[in-house]
PDB file of C-alpha atoms in Angstrom:
ATOM      1  CA  THR A   1      -0.248 -19.794  14.943  1.00  0.00           C
ATOM      2  CA  ASP A   2      -2.966 -22.103  13.672  1.00  0.00           C
ATOM      3  CA  ALA A   3      -4.649 -22.067  17.061  1.00  0.00           C
ATOM      4  CA  PHE A   4      -4.599 -18.238  17.193  1.00  0.00           C
ATOM      5  CA  PHE A   5      -5.953 -17.949  13.574  1.00  0.00           C
ATOM      6  CA  SER A   6      -8.346 -20.882  13.805  1.00  0.00           C
ATOM      7  CA  GLY A   7     -11.495 -19.280  12.506  1.00  0.00           C
ATOM      8  CA  PRO A   8     -12.630 -19.145   8.871  1.00  0.00           C
ATOM      9  CA  GLY A   9     -11.417 -16.307   6.665  1.00  0.00           C
ATOM     10  CA  GLY A  10      -8.493 -14.899   4.909  1.00  0.00           C
ATOM     11  CA  GLY A  11      -4.902 -15.867   5.214  1.00  0.00           C
ATOM     12  CA  TYR A  12      -2.297 -14.099   7.275  1.00  0.00           C
ATOM     13  CA  GLN A  13       1.361 -13.073   7.068  1.00  0.00           C
ATOM     14  CA  VAL A  14       4.431 -13.189   9.187  1.00  0.00           C
ATOM     15  CA  TRP A  15       7.020 -10.435   8.429  1.00  0.00           C
ATOM     16  CA  SER A  16      10.571 -11.283   9.375  1.00  0.00           C
ATOM     17  CA  LEU A  17      13.973  -9.594   9.099  1.00  0.00           C
ATOM     18  CA  TRP A  18      15.667 -13.015   9.554  1.00  0.00           C
ATOM     19  CA  PRO A  19      16.276 -14.495   6.108  1.00  0.00           C
ATOM     20  CA  ASP A  20      17.039 -17.964   7.490  1.00  0.00           C
ATOM     21  CA  LEU A  21      13.620 -18.440   9.149  1.00  0.00           C
ATOM     22  CA  ASP A  22      11.737 -21.170   7.224  1.00  0.00           C
ATOM     23  CA  LEU A  23       7.965 -21.367   7.638  1.00  0.00           C
ATOM     24  CA  ALA A  24       7.381 -23.441   4.503  1.00  0.00           C
ATOM     25  CA  PRO A  25       6.899 -26.696   6.453  1.00  0.00           C
ATOM     26  CA  PHE A  26       3.928 -24.975   8.130  1.00  0.00           C
ATOM     27  CA  GLY A  27       2.079 -24.126   4.909  1.00  0.00           C
ATOM     28  CA  PHE A  28       3.524 -20.626   4.289  1.00  0.00           C
ATOM     29  CA  ALA A  29       4.794 -19.310   0.982  1.00  0.00           C
ATOM     30  CA  ARG A  30       7.818 -16.954   0.932  1.00  0.00           C
ATOM     31  CA  SER A  31       7.822 -13.528  -0.640  1.00  0.00           C
ATOM     32  CA  ALA A  32       9.824 -10.310  -0.087  1.00  0.00           C
ATOM     33  CA  ALA A  33       9.060  -6.740   0.794  1.00  0.00           C
ATOM     34  CA  PRO A  34      11.953  -4.305   0.790  1.00  0.00           C
ATOM     35  CA  CYS A  35      11.734  -1.396   3.226  1.00  0.00           C
ATOM     36  CA  MET A  36      12.707   1.681   1.253  1.00  0.00           C
ATOM     37  CA  VAL A  37      13.528   5.285   2.229  1.00  0.00           C
ATOM     38  CA  ARG A  38      13.702   8.486   0.190  1.00  0.00           C
ATOM     39  CA  GLU A  39      15.550  11.550   1.417  1.00  0.00           C
ATOM     40  CA  PRO A  40      13.513  14.783   1.900  1.00  0.00           C
ATOM     41  CA  GLY A  41      13.045  17.354  -0.847  1.00  0.00           C
ATOM     42  CA  GLY A  42      13.118  17.294  -4.543  1.00  0.00           C
ATOM     43  CA  ALA A  43      10.273  17.328  -7.020  1.00  0.00           C
ATOM     44  CA  GLY A  44       8.164  14.601  -8.520  1.00  0.00           C
ATOM     45  CA  ARG A  45       7.670  13.832 -12.191  1.00  0.00           C
ATOM     46  CA  PRO A  46       4.615  15.467 -13.695  1.00  0.00           C
ATOM     47  CA  ALA A  47       1.491  13.310 -13.674  1.00  0.00           C
ATOM     48  CA  PRO A  48       0.255  11.969 -16.989  1.00  0.00           C
ATOM     49  CA  LEU A  49      -1.896  14.655 -18.756  1.00  0.00           C
ATOM     50  CA  GLU A  50      -5.040  12.586 -18.553  1.00  0.00           C
ATOM     51  CA  LEU A  51      -4.671  11.994 -14.788  1.00  0.00           C
ATOM     52  CA  GLU A  52      -6.080  14.348 -12.140  1.00  0.00           C
ATOM     53  CA  VAL A  53      -4.553  13.792  -8.681  1.00  0.00           C
ATOM     54  CA  VAL A  54      -6.880  14.941  -5.879  1.00  0.00           C
ATOM     55  CA  GLU A  55      -6.622  14.825  -2.158  1.00  0.00           C
ATOM     56  CA  VAL A  56      -9.502  12.993  -0.501  1.00  0.00           C
ATOM     57  CA  ARG A  57     -11.688  15.145   1.656  1.00  0.00           C
ATOM     58  CA  ASP A  58     -15.051  13.351   2.075  1.00  0.00           C
ATOM     59  CA  ASP A  59     -16.725   9.973   2.488  1.00  0.00           C
ATOM     60  CA  GLY A  60     -17.669   9.788  -1.215  1.00  0.00           C
ATOM     61  CA  ALA A  61     -13.953   9.923  -2.258  1.00  0.00           C
ATOM     62  CA  MET A  62     -12.988   7.536   0.581  1.00  0.00           C
ATOM     63  CA  ARG A  63     -15.560   5.090  -0.853  1.00  0.00           C
ATOM     64  CA  GLU A  64     -13.748   5.275  -4.193  1.00  0.00           C
ATOM     65  CA  VAL A  65     -10.420   4.712  -2.383  1.00  0.00           C
ATOM     66  CA  TRP A  66     -11.855   1.658  -0.673  1.00  0.00           C
ATOM     67  CA  ASP A  67     -13.181   0.293  -3.970  1.00  0.00           C
ATOM     68  CA  ILE A  68      -9.678   0.349  -5.417  1.00  0.00           C
ATOM     69  CA  ILE A  69      -8.180  -1.144  -2.259  1.00  0.00           C
ATOM     70  CA  ASP A  70     -10.742  -3.959  -2.277  1.00  0.00           C
ATOM     71  CA  GLU A  71     -10.230  -4.700  -5.984  1.00  0.00           C
ATOM     72  CA  VAL A  72      -6.385  -4.737  -5.777  1.00  0.00           C
ATOM     73  CA  PHE A  73      -5.785  -6.226  -2.314  1.00  0.00           C
ATOM     74  CA  GLY A  74      -9.036  -7.790  -1.170  1.00  0.00           C
ATOM     75  CA  ARG A  75     -10.174  -9.343  -4.421  1.00  0.00           C
ATOM     76  CA  GLY A  76     -13.745  -8.277  -3.703  1.00  0.00           C
ATOM     77  CA  ARG A  77     -13.982  -9.872  -0.260  1.00  0.00           C
ATOM     78  CA  THR A  78     -14.394  -6.661   1.700  1.00  0.00           C
ATOM     79  CA  PRO A  79     -16.762  -4.494  -0.239  1.00  0.00           C
ATOM     80  CA  GLU A  80     -17.693  -2.302   2.739  1.00  0.00           C
ATOM     81  CA  PRO A  81     -15.112   0.323   3.771  1.00  0.00           C
ATOM     82  CA  LEU A  82     -13.302  -0.275   6.971  1.00  0.00           C
ATOM     83  CA  TRP A  83     -12.766   3.472   7.461  1.00  0.00           C
ATOM     84  CA  ASP A  84     -14.248   6.747   6.325  1.00  0.00           C
ATOM     85  CA  ALA A  85     -13.226  10.436   6.065  1.00  0.00           C
ATOM     86  CA  ARG A  86     -13.016  10.732   9.853  1.00  0.00           C
ATOM     87  CA  VAL A  87      -9.516   9.221   9.735  1.00  0.00           C
ATOM     88  CA  LEU A  88      -8.219  12.154   7.620  1.00  0.00           C
ATOM     89  CA  SER A  89      -6.069  14.803   9.347  1.00  0.00           C
ATOM     90  CA  ASP A  90      -2.912  16.878   8.701  1.00  0.00           C
ATOM     91  CA  ASP A  91      -0.927  13.739   9.574  1.00  0.00           C
ATOM     92  CA  TYR A  92      -3.110  11.181   7.687  1.00  0.00           C
ATOM     93  CA  ARG A  93      -3.823  12.074   4.051  1.00  0.00           C
ATOM     94  CA  VAL A  94      -5.101  10.109   1.031  1.00  0.00           C
ATOM     95  CA  TRP A  95      -5.013  10.814  -2.684  1.00  0.00           C
ATOM     96  CA  LEU A  96      -6.945   9.541  -5.678  1.00  0.00           C
ATOM     97  CA  GLY A  97      -5.907   9.477  -9.301  1.00  0.00           C
ATOM     98  CA  LEU A  98      -8.827  10.084 -11.618  1.00  0.00           C
ATOM     99  CA  VAL A  99      -9.029   9.544 -15.385  1.00  0.00           C
ATOM    100  CA  GLU A 100     -12.197  11.029 -16.950  1.00  0.00           C
ATOM    101  CA  GLY A 101     -13.680  11.153 -13.451  1.00  0.00           C
ATOM    102  CA  ARG A 102     -13.054   7.475 -12.747  1.00  0.00           C
ATOM    103  CA  ALA A 103     -10.792   6.552  -9.756  1.00  0.00           C
ATOM    104  CA  VAL A 104      -7.871   4.424 -10.961  1.00  0.00           C
ATOM    105  CA  ALA A 105      -5.155   4.802  -8.316  1.00  0.00           C
ATOM    106  CA  THR A 106      -4.677   5.701  -4.656  1.00  0.00           C
ATOM    107  CA  ALA A 107      -1.936   6.293  -2.108  1.00  0.00           C
ATOM    108  CA  THR A 108      -1.894   7.234   1.578  1.00  0.00           C
ATOM    109  CA  ALA A 109       0.581   9.213   3.700  1.00  0.00           C
ATOM    110  CA  SER A 110       0.819   8.931   7.468  1.00  0.00           C
ATOM    111  CA  VAL A 111       3.218  11.382   9.106  1.00  0.00           C
ATOM    112  CA  SER A 112       4.753  10.161  12.310  1.00  0.00           C
ATOM    113  CA  ASP A 113       8.077  10.120  14.155  1.00  0.00           C
ATOM    114  CA  GLY A 114       9.755  12.445  11.621  1.00  0.00           C
ATOM    115  CA  PHE A 115       8.875  10.337   8.513  1.00  0.00           C
ATOM    116  CA  VAL A 116       6.170  10.275   5.893  1.00  0.00           C
ATOM    117  CA  GLY A 117       4.983   6.680   5.744  1.00  0.00           C
ATOM    118  CA  VAL A 118       3.548   5.881   2.295  1.00  0.00           C
ATOM    119  CA  TYR A 119       0.926   3.116   2.376  1.00  0.00           C
ATOM    120  CA  VAL A 120      -1.743   1.442   0.402  1.00  0.00           C
ATOM    121  CA  VAL A 121      -0.457   2.389  -3.023  1.00  0.00           C
ATOM    122  CA  ALA A 122      -2.823   0.705  -5.426  1.00  0.00           C
ATOM    123  CA  THR A 123      -3.681   0.970  -9.100  1.00  0.00           C
ATOM    124  CA  ARG A 124      -6.516  -0.845 -10.751  1.00  0.00           C
ATOM    125  CA  PRO A 125      -5.091  -3.697 -12.897  1.00  0.00           C
ATOM    126  CA  GLN A 126      -6.503  -2.291 -16.173  1.00  0.00           C
ATOM    127  CA  ALA A 127      -4.820   1.114 -15.441  1.00  0.00           C
ATOM    128  CA  ARG A 128      -1.322  -0.090 -14.650  1.00  0.00           C
ATOM    129  CA  GLY A 129       1.770   0.825 -16.591  1.00  0.00           C
ATOM    130  CA  ARG A 130       0.674   4.406 -17.325  1.00  0.00           C
ATOM    131  CA  GLY A 131       2.306   6.240 -14.417  1.00  0.00           C
ATOM    132  CA  TYR A 132      -0.855   6.658 -12.365  1.00  0.00           C
ATOM    133  CA  GLY A 133       0.471   4.854  -9.285  1.00  0.00           C
ATOM    134  CA  GLU A 134       3.677   6.781  -9.453  1.00  0.00           C
ATOM    135  CA  ALA A 135       1.780  10.100  -9.607  1.00  0.00           C
ATOM    136  CA  VAL A 136      -0.333   9.419  -6.473  1.00  0.00           C
ATOM    137  CA  THR A 137       2.869   8.070  -4.778  1.00  0.00           C
ATOM    138  CA  TRP A 138       4.569  11.363  -5.504  1.00  0.00           C
ATOM    139  CA  ALA A 139       1.659  13.211  -3.896  1.00  0.00           C
ATOM    140  CA  ALA A 140       1.986  11.107  -0.743  1.00  0.00           C
ATOM    141  CA  THR A 141       5.854  11.188  -0.723  1.00  0.00           C
ATOM    142  CA  LEU A 142       6.032  14.988  -1.038  1.00  0.00           C
ATOM    143  CA  CYS A 143       3.080  15.919   1.234  1.00  0.00           C
ATOM    144  CA  ARG A 144       5.774  17.005   3.726  1.00  0.00           C
ATOM    145  CA  PRO A 145       8.779  17.720   1.499  1.00  0.00           C
ATOM    146  CA  ASP A 146      10.888  18.534   4.554  1.00  0.00           C
ATOM    147  CA  LEU A 147      10.665  14.896   5.809  1.00  0.00           C
ATOM    148  CA  PRO A 148      12.101  11.657   4.494  1.00  0.00           C
ATOM    149  CA  ALA A 149       9.530   9.150   3.176  1.00  0.00           C
ATOM    150  CA  THR A 150       9.443   5.410   3.728  1.00  0.00           C
ATOM    151  CA  LEU A 151       7.436   2.523   2.252  1.00  0.00           C
ATOM    152  CA  GLN A 152       7.479  -1.252   1.818  1.00  0.00           C
ATOM    153  CA  ALA A 153       7.639  -2.144  -1.815  1.00  0.00           C
ATOM    154  CA  SER A 154       6.033  -4.941  -3.803  1.00  0.00           C
ATOM    155  CA  ASP A 155       7.813  -6.576  -6.695  1.00  0.00           C
ATOM    156  CA  ILE A 156       5.722  -4.537  -9.170  1.00  0.00           C
ATOM    157  CA  GLY A 157       6.337  -1.261  -7.324  1.00  0.00           C
ATOM    158  CA  ARG A 158      10.046  -1.547  -6.489  1.00  0.00           C
ATOM    159  CA  PRO A 159      11.407  -0.295  -9.871  1.00  0.00           C
ATOM    160  CA  VAL A 160       9.012   2.651  -9.772  1.00  0.00           C
ATOM    161  CA  TYR A 161      10.118   3.640  -6.248  1.00  0.00           C
ATOM    162  CA  GLU A 162      13.805   3.238  -7.153  1.00  0.00           C
ATOM    163  CA  ARG A 163      13.238   5.617 -10.102  1.00  0.00           C
ATOM    164  CA  MET A 164      11.652   8.047  -7.621  1.00  0.00           C
ATOM    165  CA  GLY A 165      14.834   8.030  -5.463  1.00  0.00           C
ATOM    166  CA  TYR A 166      13.841   5.448  -2.828  1.00  0.00           C
ATOM    167  CA  ARG A 167      16.572   3.130  -1.706  1.00  0.00           C
ATOM    168  CA  THR A 168      16.313  -0.191   0.087  1.00  0.00           C
ATOM    169  CA  VAL A 169      17.467  -0.103   3.765  1.00  0.00           C
ATOM    170  CA  ALA A 170      16.175  -3.515   4.845  1.00  0.00           C
ATOM    171  CA  ASP A 171      14.628  -6.586   3.200  1.00  0.00           C
ATOM    172  CA  PHE A 172      11.688  -8.202   4.914  1.00  0.00           C
ATOM    173  CA  THR A 173      10.931 -11.858   4.285  1.00  0.00           C
ATOM    174  CA  VAL A 174       7.151 -12.115   4.202  1.00  0.00           C
ATOM    175  CA  TRP A 175       5.642 -15.562   4.936  1.00  0.00           C
ATOM    176  CA  VAL A 176       2.118 -15.767   3.530  1.00  0.00           C
ATOM    177  CA  ARG A 177      -0.367 -18.335   4.752  1.00  0.00           C
ATOM    178  CA  PRO A 178      -3.135 -18.884   2.245  1.00  0.00           C
ATOM    179  CA  GLU A 179      -6.810 -18.487   2.967  1.00  0.00           C
ATOM    180  CA  ARG A 180      -8.430 -21.071   5.207  1.00  0.00           C
ATOM    181  CA  SER A 181     -11.614 -22.863   4.375  1.00  0.00           C
ATOM    182  CA  PRO A 182     -14.578 -22.378   6.659  1.00  0.00           C
ATOM    183  CA  ARG A 183     -14.909 -25.021   9.299  1.00  0.00           C
ATOM    184  CA  LEU A 184     -18.137 -27.042   9.203  1.00  0.00           C
TER     185      LEU A 184
END
């Protein structure tokens, strides 16, 4: 894999369903990502009163989504959006959670193959623990209430998703290779 990923830049990950695979000798760190499913139907918990959950419809709102994604996942390395509102459709929808007009959380739903895939759930660190991530996740989960929803959970999100009725159907082992330094 080093030859394939030989250029400078961020790290990479190998996702495996085989728990006995050991990539530690090759510089990878082990983490986990349970694959979770929620049956169709039901209703979500109400959003916190101070939170407004809105569906993204334009490039301005997509920019706010990207700012959250970059802060939470990219650590400021990718300040320019990799997509814009042209990706939105009936089968690809995005929500923002706003507090006093400021974007604090986001979640995405991609409908495919009879499931709602819930992706890119992110809450700004200073806004965590208030139910904002759960509220936007409910919007994505129930965008097609007739379909089951699936997601891959982080350690921080797993208890929230379990409370929402998601159950683990498989555990992925995620091997993370840290960032590489630029070659001189």
